[in-house]
PDB file of C-alpha atoms in Angstrom:
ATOM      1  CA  UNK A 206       8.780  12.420  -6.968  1.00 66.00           C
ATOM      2  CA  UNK A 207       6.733  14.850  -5.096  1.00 84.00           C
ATOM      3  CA  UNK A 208       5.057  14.544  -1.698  1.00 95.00           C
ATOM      4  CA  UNK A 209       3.817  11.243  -0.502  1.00 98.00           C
ATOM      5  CA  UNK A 210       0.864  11.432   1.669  1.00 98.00           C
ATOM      6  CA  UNK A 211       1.567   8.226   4.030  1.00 98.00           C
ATOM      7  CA  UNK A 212      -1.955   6.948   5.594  1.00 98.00           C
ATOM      8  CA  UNK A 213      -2.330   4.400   8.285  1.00 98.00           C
ATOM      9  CA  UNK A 214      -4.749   2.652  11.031  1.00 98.00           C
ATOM     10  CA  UNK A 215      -2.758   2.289  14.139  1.00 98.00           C
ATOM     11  CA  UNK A 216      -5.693   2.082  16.296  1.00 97.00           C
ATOM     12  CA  UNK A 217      -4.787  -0.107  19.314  1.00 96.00           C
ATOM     13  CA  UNK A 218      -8.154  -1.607  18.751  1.00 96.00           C
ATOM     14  CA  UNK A 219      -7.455  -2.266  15.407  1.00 95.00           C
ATOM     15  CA  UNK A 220      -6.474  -5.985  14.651  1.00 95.00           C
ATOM     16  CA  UNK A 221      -2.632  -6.204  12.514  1.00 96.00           C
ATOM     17  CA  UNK A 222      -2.372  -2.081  13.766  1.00 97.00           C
ATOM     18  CA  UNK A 223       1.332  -2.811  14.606  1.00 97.00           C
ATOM     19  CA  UNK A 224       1.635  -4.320  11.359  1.00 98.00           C
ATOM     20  CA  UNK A 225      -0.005  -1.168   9.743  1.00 98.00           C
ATOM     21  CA  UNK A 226       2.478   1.232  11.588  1.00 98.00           C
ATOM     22  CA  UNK A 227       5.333  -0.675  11.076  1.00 98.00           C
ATOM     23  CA  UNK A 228       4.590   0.102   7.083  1.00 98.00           C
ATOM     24  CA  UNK A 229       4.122   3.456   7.905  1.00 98.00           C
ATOM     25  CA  UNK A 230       7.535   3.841   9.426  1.00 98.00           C
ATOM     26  CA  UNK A 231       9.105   2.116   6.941  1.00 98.00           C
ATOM     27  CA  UNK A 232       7.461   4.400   4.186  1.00 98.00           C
ATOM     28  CA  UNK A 233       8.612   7.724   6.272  1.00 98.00           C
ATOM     29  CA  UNK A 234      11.970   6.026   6.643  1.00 98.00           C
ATOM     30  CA  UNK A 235      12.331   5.690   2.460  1.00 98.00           C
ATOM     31  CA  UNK A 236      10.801   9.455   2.105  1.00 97.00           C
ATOM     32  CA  UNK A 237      13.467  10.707   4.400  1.00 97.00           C
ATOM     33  CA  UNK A 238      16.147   8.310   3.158  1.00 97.00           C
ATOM     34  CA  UNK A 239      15.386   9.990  -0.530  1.00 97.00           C
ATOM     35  CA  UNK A 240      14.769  13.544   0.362  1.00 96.00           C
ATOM     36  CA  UNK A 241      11.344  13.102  -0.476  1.00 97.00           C
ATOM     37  CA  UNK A 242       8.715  15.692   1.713  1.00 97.00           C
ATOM     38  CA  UNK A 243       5.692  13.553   3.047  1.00 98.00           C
ATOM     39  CA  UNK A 244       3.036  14.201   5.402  1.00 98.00           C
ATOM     40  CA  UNK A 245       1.201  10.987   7.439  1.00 98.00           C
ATOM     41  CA  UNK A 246      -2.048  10.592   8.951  1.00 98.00           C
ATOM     42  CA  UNK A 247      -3.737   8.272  10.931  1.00 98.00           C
ATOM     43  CA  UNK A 248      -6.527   7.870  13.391  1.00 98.00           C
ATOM     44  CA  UNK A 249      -8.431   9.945  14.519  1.00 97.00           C
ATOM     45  CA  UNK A 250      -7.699  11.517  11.585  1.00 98.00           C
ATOM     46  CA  UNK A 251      -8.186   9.001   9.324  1.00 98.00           C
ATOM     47  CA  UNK A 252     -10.941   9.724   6.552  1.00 98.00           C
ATOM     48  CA  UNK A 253     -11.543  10.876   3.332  1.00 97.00           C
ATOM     49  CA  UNK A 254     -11.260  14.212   3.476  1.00 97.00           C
ATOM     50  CA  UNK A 255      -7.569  13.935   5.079  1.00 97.00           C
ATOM     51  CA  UNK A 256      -6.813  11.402   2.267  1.00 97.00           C
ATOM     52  CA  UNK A 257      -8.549  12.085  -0.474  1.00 97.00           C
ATOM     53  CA  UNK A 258      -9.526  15.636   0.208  1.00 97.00           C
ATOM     54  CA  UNK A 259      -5.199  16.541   0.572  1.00 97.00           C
ATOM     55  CA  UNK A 260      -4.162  14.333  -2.743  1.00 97.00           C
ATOM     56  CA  UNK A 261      -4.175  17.931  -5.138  1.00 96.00           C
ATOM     57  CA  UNK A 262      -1.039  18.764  -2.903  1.00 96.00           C
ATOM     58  CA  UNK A 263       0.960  15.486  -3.104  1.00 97.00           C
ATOM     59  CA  UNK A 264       2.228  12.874  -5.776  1.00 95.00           C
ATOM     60  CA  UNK A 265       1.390   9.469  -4.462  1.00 96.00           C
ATOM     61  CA  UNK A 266      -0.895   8.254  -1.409  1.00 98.00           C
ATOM     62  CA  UNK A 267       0.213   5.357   0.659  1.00 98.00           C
ATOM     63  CA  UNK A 268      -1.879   3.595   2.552  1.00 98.00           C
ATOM     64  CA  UNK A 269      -2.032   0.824   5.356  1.00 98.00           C
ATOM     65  CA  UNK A 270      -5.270  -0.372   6.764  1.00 98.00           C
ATOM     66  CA  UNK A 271      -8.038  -2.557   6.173  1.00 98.00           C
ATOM     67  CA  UNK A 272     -10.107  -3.326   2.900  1.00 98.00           C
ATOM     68  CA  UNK A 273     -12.238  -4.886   0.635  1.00 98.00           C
ATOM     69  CA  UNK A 274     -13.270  -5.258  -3.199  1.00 97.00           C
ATOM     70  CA  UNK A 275     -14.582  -1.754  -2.906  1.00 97.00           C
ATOM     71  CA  UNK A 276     -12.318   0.332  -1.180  1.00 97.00           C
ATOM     72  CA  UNK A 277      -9.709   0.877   2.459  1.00 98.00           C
ATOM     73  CA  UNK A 278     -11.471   1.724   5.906  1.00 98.00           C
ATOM     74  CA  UNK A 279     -10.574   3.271   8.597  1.00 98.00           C
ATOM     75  CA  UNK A 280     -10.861   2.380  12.526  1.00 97.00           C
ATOM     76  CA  UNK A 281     -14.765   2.743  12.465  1.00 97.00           C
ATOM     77  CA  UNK A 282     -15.062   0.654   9.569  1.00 97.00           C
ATOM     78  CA  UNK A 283     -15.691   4.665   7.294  1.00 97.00           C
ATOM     79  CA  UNK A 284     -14.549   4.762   3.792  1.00 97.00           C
ATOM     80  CA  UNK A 285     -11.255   6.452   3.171  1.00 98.00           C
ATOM     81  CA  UNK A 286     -10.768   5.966  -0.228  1.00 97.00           C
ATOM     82  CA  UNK A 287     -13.543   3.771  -2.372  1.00 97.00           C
ATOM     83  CA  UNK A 288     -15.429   3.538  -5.268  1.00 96.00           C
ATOM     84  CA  UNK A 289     -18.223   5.566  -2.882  1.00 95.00           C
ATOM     85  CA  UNK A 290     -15.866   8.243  -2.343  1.00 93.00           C
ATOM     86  CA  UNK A 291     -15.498  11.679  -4.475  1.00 92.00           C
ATOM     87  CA  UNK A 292     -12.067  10.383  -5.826  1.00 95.00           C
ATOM     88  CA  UNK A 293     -11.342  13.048  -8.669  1.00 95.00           C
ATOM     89  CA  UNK A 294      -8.144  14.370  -6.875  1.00 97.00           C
ATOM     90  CA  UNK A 295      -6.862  10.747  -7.949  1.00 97.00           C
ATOM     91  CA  UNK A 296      -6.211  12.090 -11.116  1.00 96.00           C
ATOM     92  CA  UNK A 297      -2.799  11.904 -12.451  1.00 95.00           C
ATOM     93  CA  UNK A 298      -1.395  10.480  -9.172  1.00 96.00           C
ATOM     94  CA  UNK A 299      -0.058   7.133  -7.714  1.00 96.00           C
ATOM     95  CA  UNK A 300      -1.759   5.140  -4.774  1.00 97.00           C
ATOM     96  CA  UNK A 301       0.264   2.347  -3.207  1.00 98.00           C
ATOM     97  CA  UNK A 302      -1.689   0.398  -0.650  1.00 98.00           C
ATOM     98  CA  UNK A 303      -1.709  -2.495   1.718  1.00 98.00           C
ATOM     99  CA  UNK A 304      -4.991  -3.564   1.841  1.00 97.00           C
ATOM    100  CA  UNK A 305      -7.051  -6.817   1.044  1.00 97.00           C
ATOM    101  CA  UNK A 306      -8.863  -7.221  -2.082  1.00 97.00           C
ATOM    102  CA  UNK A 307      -8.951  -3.358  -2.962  1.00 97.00           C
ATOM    103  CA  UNK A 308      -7.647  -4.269  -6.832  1.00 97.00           C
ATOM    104  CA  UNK A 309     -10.514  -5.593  -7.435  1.00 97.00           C
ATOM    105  CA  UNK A 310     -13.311  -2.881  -7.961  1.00 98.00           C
ATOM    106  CA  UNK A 311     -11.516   0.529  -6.418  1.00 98.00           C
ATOM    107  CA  UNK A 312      -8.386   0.295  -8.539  1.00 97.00           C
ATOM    108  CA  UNK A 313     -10.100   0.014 -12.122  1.00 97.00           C
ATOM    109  CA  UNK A 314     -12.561   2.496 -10.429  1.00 97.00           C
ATOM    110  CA  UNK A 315     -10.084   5.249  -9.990  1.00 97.00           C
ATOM    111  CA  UNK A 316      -8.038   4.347 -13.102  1.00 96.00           C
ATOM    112  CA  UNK A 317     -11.329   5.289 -15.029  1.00 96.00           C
ATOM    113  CA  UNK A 318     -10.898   8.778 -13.248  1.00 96.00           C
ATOM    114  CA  UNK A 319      -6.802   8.870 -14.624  1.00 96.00           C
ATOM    115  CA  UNK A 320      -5.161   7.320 -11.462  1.00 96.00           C
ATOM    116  CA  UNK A 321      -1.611   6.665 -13.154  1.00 95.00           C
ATOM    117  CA  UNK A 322      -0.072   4.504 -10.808  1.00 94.00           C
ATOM    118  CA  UNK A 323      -1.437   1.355  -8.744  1.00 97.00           C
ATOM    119  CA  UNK A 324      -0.115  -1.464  -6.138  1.00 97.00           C
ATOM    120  CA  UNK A 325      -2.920  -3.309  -3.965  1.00 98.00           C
ATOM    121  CA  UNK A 326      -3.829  -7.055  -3.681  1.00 98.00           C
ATOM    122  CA  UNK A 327      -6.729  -8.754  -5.697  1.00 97.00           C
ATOM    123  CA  UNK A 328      -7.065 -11.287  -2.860  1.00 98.00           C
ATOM    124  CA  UNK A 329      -6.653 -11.229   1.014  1.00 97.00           C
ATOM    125  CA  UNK A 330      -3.207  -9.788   2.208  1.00 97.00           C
ATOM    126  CA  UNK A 331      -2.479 -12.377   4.778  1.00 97.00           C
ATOM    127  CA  UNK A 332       0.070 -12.206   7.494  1.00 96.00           C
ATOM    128  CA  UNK A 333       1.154 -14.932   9.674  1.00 94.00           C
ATOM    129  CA  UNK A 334       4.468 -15.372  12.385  1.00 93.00           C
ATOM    130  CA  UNK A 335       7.099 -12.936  12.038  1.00 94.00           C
ATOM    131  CA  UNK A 336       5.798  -9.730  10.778  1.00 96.00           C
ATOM    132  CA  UNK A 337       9.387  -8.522   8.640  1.00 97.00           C
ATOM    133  CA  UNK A 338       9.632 -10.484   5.969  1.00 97.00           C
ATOM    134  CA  UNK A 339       5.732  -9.656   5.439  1.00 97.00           C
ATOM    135  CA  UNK A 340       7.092  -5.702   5.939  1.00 98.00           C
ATOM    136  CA  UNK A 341       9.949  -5.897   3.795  1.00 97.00           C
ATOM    137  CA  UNK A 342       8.178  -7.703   0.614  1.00 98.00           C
ATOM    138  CA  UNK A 343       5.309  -5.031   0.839  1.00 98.00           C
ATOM    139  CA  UNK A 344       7.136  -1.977   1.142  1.00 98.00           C
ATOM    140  CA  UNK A 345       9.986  -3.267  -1.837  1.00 98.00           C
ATOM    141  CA  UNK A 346       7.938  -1.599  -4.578  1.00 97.00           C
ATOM    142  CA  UNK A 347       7.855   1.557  -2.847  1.00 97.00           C
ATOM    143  CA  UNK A 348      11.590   1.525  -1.853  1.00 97.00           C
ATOM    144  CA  UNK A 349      12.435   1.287  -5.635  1.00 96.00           C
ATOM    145  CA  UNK A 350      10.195   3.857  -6.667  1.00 95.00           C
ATOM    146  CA  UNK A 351      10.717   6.656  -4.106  1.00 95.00           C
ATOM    147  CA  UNK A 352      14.869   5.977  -5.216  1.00 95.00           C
ATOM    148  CA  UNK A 353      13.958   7.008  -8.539  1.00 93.00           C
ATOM    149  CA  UNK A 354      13.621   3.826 -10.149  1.00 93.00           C
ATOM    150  CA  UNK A 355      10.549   3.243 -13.074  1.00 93.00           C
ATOM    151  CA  UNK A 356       7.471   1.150 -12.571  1.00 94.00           C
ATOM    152  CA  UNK A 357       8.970  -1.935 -14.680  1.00 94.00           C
ATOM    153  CA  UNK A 358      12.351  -1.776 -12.205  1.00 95.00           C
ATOM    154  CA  UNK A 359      10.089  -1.420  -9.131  1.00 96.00           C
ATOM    155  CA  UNK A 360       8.072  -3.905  -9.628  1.00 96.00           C
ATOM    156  CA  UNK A 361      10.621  -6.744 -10.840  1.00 97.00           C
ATOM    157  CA  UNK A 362      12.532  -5.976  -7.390  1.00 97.00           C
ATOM    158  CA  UNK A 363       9.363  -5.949  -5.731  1.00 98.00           C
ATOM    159  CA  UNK A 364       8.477  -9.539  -6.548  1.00 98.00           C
ATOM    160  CA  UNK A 365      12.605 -10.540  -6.303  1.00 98.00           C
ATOM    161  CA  UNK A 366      12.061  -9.706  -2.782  1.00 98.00           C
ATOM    162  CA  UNK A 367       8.982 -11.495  -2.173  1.00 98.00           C
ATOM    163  CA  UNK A 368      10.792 -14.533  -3.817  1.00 98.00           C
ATOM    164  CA  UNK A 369      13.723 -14.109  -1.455  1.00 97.00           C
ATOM    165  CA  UNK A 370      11.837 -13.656   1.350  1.00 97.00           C
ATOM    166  CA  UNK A 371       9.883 -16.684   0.654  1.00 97.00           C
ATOM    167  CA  UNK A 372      13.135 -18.873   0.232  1.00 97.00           C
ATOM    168  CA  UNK A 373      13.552 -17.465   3.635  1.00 96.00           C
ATOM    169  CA  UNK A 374      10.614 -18.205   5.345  1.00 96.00           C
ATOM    170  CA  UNK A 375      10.447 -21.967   3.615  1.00 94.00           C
ATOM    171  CA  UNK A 376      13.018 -23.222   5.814  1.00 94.00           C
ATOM    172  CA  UNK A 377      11.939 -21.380   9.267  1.00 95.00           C
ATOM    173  CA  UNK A 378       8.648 -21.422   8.964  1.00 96.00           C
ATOM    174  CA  UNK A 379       7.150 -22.765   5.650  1.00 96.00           C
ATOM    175  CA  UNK A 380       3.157 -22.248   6.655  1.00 97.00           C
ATOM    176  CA  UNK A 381       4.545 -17.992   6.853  1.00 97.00           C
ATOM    177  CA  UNK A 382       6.180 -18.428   3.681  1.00 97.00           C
ATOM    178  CA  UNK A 383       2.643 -20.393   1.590  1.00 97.00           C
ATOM    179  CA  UNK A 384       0.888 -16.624   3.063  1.00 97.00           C
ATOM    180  CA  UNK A 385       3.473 -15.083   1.631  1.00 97.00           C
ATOM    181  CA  UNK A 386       3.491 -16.837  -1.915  1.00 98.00           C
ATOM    182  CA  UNK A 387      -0.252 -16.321  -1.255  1.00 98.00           C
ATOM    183  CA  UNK A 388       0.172 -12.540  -1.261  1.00 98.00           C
ATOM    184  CA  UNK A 389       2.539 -12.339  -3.966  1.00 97.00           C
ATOM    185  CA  UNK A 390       0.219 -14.393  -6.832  1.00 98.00           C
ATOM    186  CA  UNK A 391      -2.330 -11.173  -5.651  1.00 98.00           C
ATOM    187  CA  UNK A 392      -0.256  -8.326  -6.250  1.00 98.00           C
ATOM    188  CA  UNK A 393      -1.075  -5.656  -8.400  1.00 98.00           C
ATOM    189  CA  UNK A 394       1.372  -3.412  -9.472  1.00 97.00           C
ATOM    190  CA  UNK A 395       0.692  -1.193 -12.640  1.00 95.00           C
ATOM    191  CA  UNK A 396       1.000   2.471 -13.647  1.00 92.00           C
ATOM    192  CA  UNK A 397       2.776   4.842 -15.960  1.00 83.00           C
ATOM    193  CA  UNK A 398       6.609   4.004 -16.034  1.00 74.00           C
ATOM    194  CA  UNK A 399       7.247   7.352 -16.071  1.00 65.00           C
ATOM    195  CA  UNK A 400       5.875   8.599 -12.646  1.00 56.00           C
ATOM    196  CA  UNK A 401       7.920  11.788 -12.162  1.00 51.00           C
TER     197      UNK A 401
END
């Protein structure tokens, strides 16, 4: 895998910033944990030309932050990657995001421009209680694939952990765990099996 580009809105203003870091960490932690190079930005930082504008020199973009149908925001509510932003340098990479609803219209949007690899949500990504097991069933799918595993392996263990981590949650708190099953039935995961 080559460099991962790891974006995120930790704005303290931000609402679920924490929760956005706290991906962010865990996404350095499995690039250093792999011997994978990455580079991170974030607010004030955070726009298109420091996502979009850097993806010629890395492999995959990761991304934590707000959306919608049509693409992920930054802390001002500006377009960092959407289907209103020049997204060529999408072409023949990966983007792996936590986002709501940004499977709907931006990932067949930059598929059409040869994005080979996609995880988003087609729905709201809703978080409730404990943040972790919300951490650990997002970030699964990356784990795998940054350890050299395909796109079929990654995203089998992706949804094993969102299964497990449900089981969890049903008998602590079961109104986390229905946001959880809730986030699972709108993950999108598709790409090239062959990423590297």
């Amino acid at each position: 895998m080559g460099k991962v580009l790891i974006a995120y809105n930790n704005d303290s203003e931000t609402v679920l910033h924490d929760f956005f870091e706290s991906c962010a960490d865990e996404a350095k932690q499995i690039c250093a944990d792999n011997g994978i190079n990455y580079s991170s930005v974030c607010p004030p930082d955070l726009n298109e030309q420091s996502v979009v504008g850097v993806m010629p020199d890395h492999h995959l973009c990761f991304i934590a932050a707000h959306g919608d149908v049509d693409g992920i925001y930054n802390e001002d509510a500006k377009a960092v990657v959407s289907i209103h932003t020049t997204n060529y340098n999408f072409k023949d990479k990966g983007l792996y995001s936590i986002a709501c609803r940004c499977a709907q219209n931006l990932h067949p949007h930059l598929k059409a421009l040869g994005l080979r690899f996609f995880v988003g949500y087609n729905d709201t990504f809703n978080i409730r209680g404990e943040h972790e097991p919300f951490i650990n069933s997002a970030m699964a799918g990356l784990k795998s694939l940054l350890s050299g595993e395909n796109v079929d392996i990654a995203k089998e263990k992706m949804l094993t952990v969102y299964d497990e981590q449900i089981v969890a949650l049903d008998a602590t708190d079961p109104m986390a765990a229905i946001e959880l099953v809730h986030n699972r039935e709108a993950l999108v995961f598709e790409g090239d099996n062959n990423l590297t």
